[in-house]
Short mmCIF file of N, CA and C in Angstrom, two decimals:
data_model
loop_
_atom_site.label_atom_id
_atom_site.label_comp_id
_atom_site.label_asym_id
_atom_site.label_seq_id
_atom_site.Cartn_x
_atom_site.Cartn_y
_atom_site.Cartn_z
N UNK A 587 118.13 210.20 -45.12
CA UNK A 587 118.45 208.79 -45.22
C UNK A 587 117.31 208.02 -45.90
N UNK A 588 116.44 208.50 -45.61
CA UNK A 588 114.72 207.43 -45.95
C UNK A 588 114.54 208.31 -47.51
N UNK A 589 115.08 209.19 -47.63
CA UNK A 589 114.47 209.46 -48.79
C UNK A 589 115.29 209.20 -50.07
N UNK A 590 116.23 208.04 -50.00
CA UNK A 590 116.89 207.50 -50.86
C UNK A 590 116.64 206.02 -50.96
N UNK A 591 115.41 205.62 -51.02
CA UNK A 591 115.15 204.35 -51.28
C UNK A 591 114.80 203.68 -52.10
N UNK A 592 113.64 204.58 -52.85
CA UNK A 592 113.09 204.37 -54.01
C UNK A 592 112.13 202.95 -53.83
N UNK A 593 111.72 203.21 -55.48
CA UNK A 593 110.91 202.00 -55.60
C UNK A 593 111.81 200.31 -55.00
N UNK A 594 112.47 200.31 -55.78
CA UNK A 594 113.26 198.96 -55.76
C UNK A 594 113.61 198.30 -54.02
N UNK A 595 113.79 199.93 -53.59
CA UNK A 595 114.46 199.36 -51.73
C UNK A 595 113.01 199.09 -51.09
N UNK A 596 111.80 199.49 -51.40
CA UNK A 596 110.13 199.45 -50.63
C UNK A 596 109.93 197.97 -51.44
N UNK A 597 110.44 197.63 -52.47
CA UNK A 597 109.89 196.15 -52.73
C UNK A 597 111.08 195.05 -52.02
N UNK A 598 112.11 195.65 -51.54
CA UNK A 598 112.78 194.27 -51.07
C UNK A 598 112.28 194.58 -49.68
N UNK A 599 112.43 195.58 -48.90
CA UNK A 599 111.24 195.43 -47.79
C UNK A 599 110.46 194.82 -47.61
N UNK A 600 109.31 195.10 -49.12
CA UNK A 600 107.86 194.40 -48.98
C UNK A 600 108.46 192.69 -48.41
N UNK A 601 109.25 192.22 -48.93
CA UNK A 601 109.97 191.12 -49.23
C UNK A 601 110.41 190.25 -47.96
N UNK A 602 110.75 191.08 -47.44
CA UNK A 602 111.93 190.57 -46.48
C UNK A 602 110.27 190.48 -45.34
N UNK A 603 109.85 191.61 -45.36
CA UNK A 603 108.53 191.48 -44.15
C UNK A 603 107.80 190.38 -44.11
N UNK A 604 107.38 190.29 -45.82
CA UNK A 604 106.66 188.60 -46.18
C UNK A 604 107.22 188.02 -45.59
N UNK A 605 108.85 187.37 -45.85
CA UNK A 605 109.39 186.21 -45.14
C UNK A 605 109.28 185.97 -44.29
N UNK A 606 109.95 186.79 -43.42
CA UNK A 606 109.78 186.95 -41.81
C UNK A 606 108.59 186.62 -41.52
N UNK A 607 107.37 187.26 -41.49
CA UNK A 607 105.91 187.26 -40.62
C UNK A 607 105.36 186.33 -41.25
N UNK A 608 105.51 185.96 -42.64
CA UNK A 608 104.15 185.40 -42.71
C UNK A 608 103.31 186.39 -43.56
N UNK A 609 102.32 185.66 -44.76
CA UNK A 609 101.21 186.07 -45.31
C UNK A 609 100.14 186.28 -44.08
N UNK A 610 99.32 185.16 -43.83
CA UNK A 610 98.57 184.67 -42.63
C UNK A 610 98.83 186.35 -41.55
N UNK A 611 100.10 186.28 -40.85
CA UNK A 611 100.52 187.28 -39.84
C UNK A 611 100.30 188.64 -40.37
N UNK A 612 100.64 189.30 -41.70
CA UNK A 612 100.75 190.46 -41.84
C UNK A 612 99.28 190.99 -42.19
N UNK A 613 97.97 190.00 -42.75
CA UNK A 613 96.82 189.77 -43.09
C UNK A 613 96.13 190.22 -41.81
N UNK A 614 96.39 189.36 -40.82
CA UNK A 614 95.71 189.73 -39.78
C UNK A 614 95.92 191.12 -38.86
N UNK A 615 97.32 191.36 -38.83
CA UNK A 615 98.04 192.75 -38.57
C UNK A 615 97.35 194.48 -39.26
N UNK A 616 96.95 193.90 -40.78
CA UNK A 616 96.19 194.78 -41.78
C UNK A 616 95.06 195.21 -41.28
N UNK A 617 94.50 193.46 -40.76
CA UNK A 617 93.03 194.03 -40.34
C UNK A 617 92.61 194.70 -39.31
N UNK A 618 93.51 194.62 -38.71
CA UNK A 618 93.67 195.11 -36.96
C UNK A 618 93.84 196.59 -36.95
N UNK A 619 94.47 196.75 -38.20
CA UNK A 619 95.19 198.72 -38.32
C UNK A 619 94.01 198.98 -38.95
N UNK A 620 92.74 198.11 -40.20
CA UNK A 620 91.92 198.48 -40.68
C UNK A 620 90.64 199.00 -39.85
N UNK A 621 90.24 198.24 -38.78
CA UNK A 621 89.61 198.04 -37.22
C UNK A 621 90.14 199.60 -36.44
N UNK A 622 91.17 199.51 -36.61
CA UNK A 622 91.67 200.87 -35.55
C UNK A 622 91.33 201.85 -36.51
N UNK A 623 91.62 202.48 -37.52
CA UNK A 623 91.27 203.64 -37.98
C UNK A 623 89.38 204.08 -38.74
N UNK A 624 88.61 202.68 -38.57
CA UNK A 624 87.75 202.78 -38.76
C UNK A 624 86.65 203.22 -37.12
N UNK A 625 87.31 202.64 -35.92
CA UNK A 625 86.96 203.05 -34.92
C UNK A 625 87.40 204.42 -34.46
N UNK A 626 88.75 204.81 -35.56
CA UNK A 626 89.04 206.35 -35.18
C UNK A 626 87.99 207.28 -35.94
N UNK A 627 87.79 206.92 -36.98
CA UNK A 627 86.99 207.69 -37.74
C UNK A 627 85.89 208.00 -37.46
N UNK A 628 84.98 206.71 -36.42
CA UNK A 628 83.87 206.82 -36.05
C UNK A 628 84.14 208.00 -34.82
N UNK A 629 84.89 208.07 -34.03
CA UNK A 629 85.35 208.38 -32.83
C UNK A 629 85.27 209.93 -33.19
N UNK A 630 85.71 210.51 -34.05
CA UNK A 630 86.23 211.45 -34.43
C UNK A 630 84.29 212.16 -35.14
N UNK A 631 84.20 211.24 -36.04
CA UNK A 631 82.50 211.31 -36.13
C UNK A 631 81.33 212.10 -35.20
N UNK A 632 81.66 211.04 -33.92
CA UNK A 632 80.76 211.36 -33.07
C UNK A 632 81.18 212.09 -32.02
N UNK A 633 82.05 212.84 -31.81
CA UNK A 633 82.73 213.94 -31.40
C UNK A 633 82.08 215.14 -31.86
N UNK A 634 82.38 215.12 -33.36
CA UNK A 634 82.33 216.45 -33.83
C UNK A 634 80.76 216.74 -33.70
N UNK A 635 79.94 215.45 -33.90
CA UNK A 635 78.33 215.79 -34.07
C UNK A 635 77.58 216.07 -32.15
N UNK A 636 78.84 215.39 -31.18
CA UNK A 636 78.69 215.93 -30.40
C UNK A 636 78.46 217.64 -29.92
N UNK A 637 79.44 218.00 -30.65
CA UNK A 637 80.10 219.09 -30.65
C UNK A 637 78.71 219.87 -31.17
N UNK A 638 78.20 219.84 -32.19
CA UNK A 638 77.81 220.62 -33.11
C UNK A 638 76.45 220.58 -32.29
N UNK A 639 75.84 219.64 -31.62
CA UNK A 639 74.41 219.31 -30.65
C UNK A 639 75.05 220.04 -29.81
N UNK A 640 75.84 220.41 -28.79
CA UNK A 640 76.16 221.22 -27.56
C UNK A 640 76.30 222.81 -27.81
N UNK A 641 76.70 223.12 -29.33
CA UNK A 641 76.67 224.41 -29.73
C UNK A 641 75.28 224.91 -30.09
N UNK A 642 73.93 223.56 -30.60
CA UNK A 642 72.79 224.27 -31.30
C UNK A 642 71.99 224.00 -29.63
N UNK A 643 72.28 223.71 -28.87
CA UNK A 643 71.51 224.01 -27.81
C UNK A 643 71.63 224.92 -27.28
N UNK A 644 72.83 225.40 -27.25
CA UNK A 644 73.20 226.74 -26.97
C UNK A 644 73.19 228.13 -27.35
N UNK A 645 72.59 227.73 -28.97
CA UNK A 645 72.37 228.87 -29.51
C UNK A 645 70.87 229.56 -29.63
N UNK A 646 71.15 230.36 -29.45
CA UNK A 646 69.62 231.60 -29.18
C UNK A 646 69.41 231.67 -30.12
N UNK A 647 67.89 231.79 -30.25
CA UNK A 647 66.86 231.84 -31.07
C UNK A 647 66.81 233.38 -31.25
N UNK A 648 66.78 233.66 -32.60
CA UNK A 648 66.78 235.73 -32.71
C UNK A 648 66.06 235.67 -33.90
N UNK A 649 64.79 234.71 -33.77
CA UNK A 649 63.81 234.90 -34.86
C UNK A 649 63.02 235.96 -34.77
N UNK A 650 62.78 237.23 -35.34
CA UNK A 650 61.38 237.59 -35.00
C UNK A 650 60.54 237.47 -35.14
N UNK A 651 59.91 238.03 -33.63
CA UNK A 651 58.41 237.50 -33.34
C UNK A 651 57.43 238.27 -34.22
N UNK A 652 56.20 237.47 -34.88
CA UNK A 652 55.05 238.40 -35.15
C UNK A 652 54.24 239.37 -34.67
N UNK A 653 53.03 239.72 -35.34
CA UNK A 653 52.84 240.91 -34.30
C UNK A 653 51.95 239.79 -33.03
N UNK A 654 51.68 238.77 -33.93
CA UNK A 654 49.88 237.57 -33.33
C UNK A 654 51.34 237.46 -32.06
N UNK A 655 52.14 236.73 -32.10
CA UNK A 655 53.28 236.75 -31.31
C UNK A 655 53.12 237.40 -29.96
N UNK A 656 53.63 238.55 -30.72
CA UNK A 656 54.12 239.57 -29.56
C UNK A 656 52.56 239.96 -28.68
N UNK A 657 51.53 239.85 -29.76
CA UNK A 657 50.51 240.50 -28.60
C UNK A 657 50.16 239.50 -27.53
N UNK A 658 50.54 238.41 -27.68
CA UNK A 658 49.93 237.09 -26.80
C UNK A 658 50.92 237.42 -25.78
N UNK A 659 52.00 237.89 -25.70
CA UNK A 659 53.06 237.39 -24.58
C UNK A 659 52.35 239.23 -23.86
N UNK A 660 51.54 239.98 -24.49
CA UNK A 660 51.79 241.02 -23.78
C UNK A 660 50.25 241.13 -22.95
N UNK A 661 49.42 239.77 -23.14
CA UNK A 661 48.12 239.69 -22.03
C UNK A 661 48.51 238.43 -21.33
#
């Protein structure tokens, strides 16, 4: 059904939405969806860098040791 609309049916939409709401209304509506996906993005951001700090704390160190190293831990 939606995929018979084309250009011409998305501009009388655009159209009919103007009327109805308002410039002013749909402006402020924009900014509000602009606000939400910029707080998702952050969200999503600091998740993953969460993520990535809980995995490098967790990960073992399998450097090897020198010999200056190894002889200190063995007096």
């Amino acid at each position: 059904m939606l995929n018979n609309i084309g250009l011409p049916g998305l501009l009388l939409i655009a159209v009919v939405v103007l009327v109805l709401f308002g410039r002013g209304k749909i402006s402020s509506l924009m900014g509000e969806v602009g606000k939400g996906i910029t707080a998702f993005k952050k969200g999503v951001k600091d998740g993953s860098e969460e993520i990535e700090q809980a995995n490098a704390d967790e990960a073992k160190d399998v450097t090897p040791q020198t010999e200056s190293e190894s002889s200190k831990d063995k007096v």
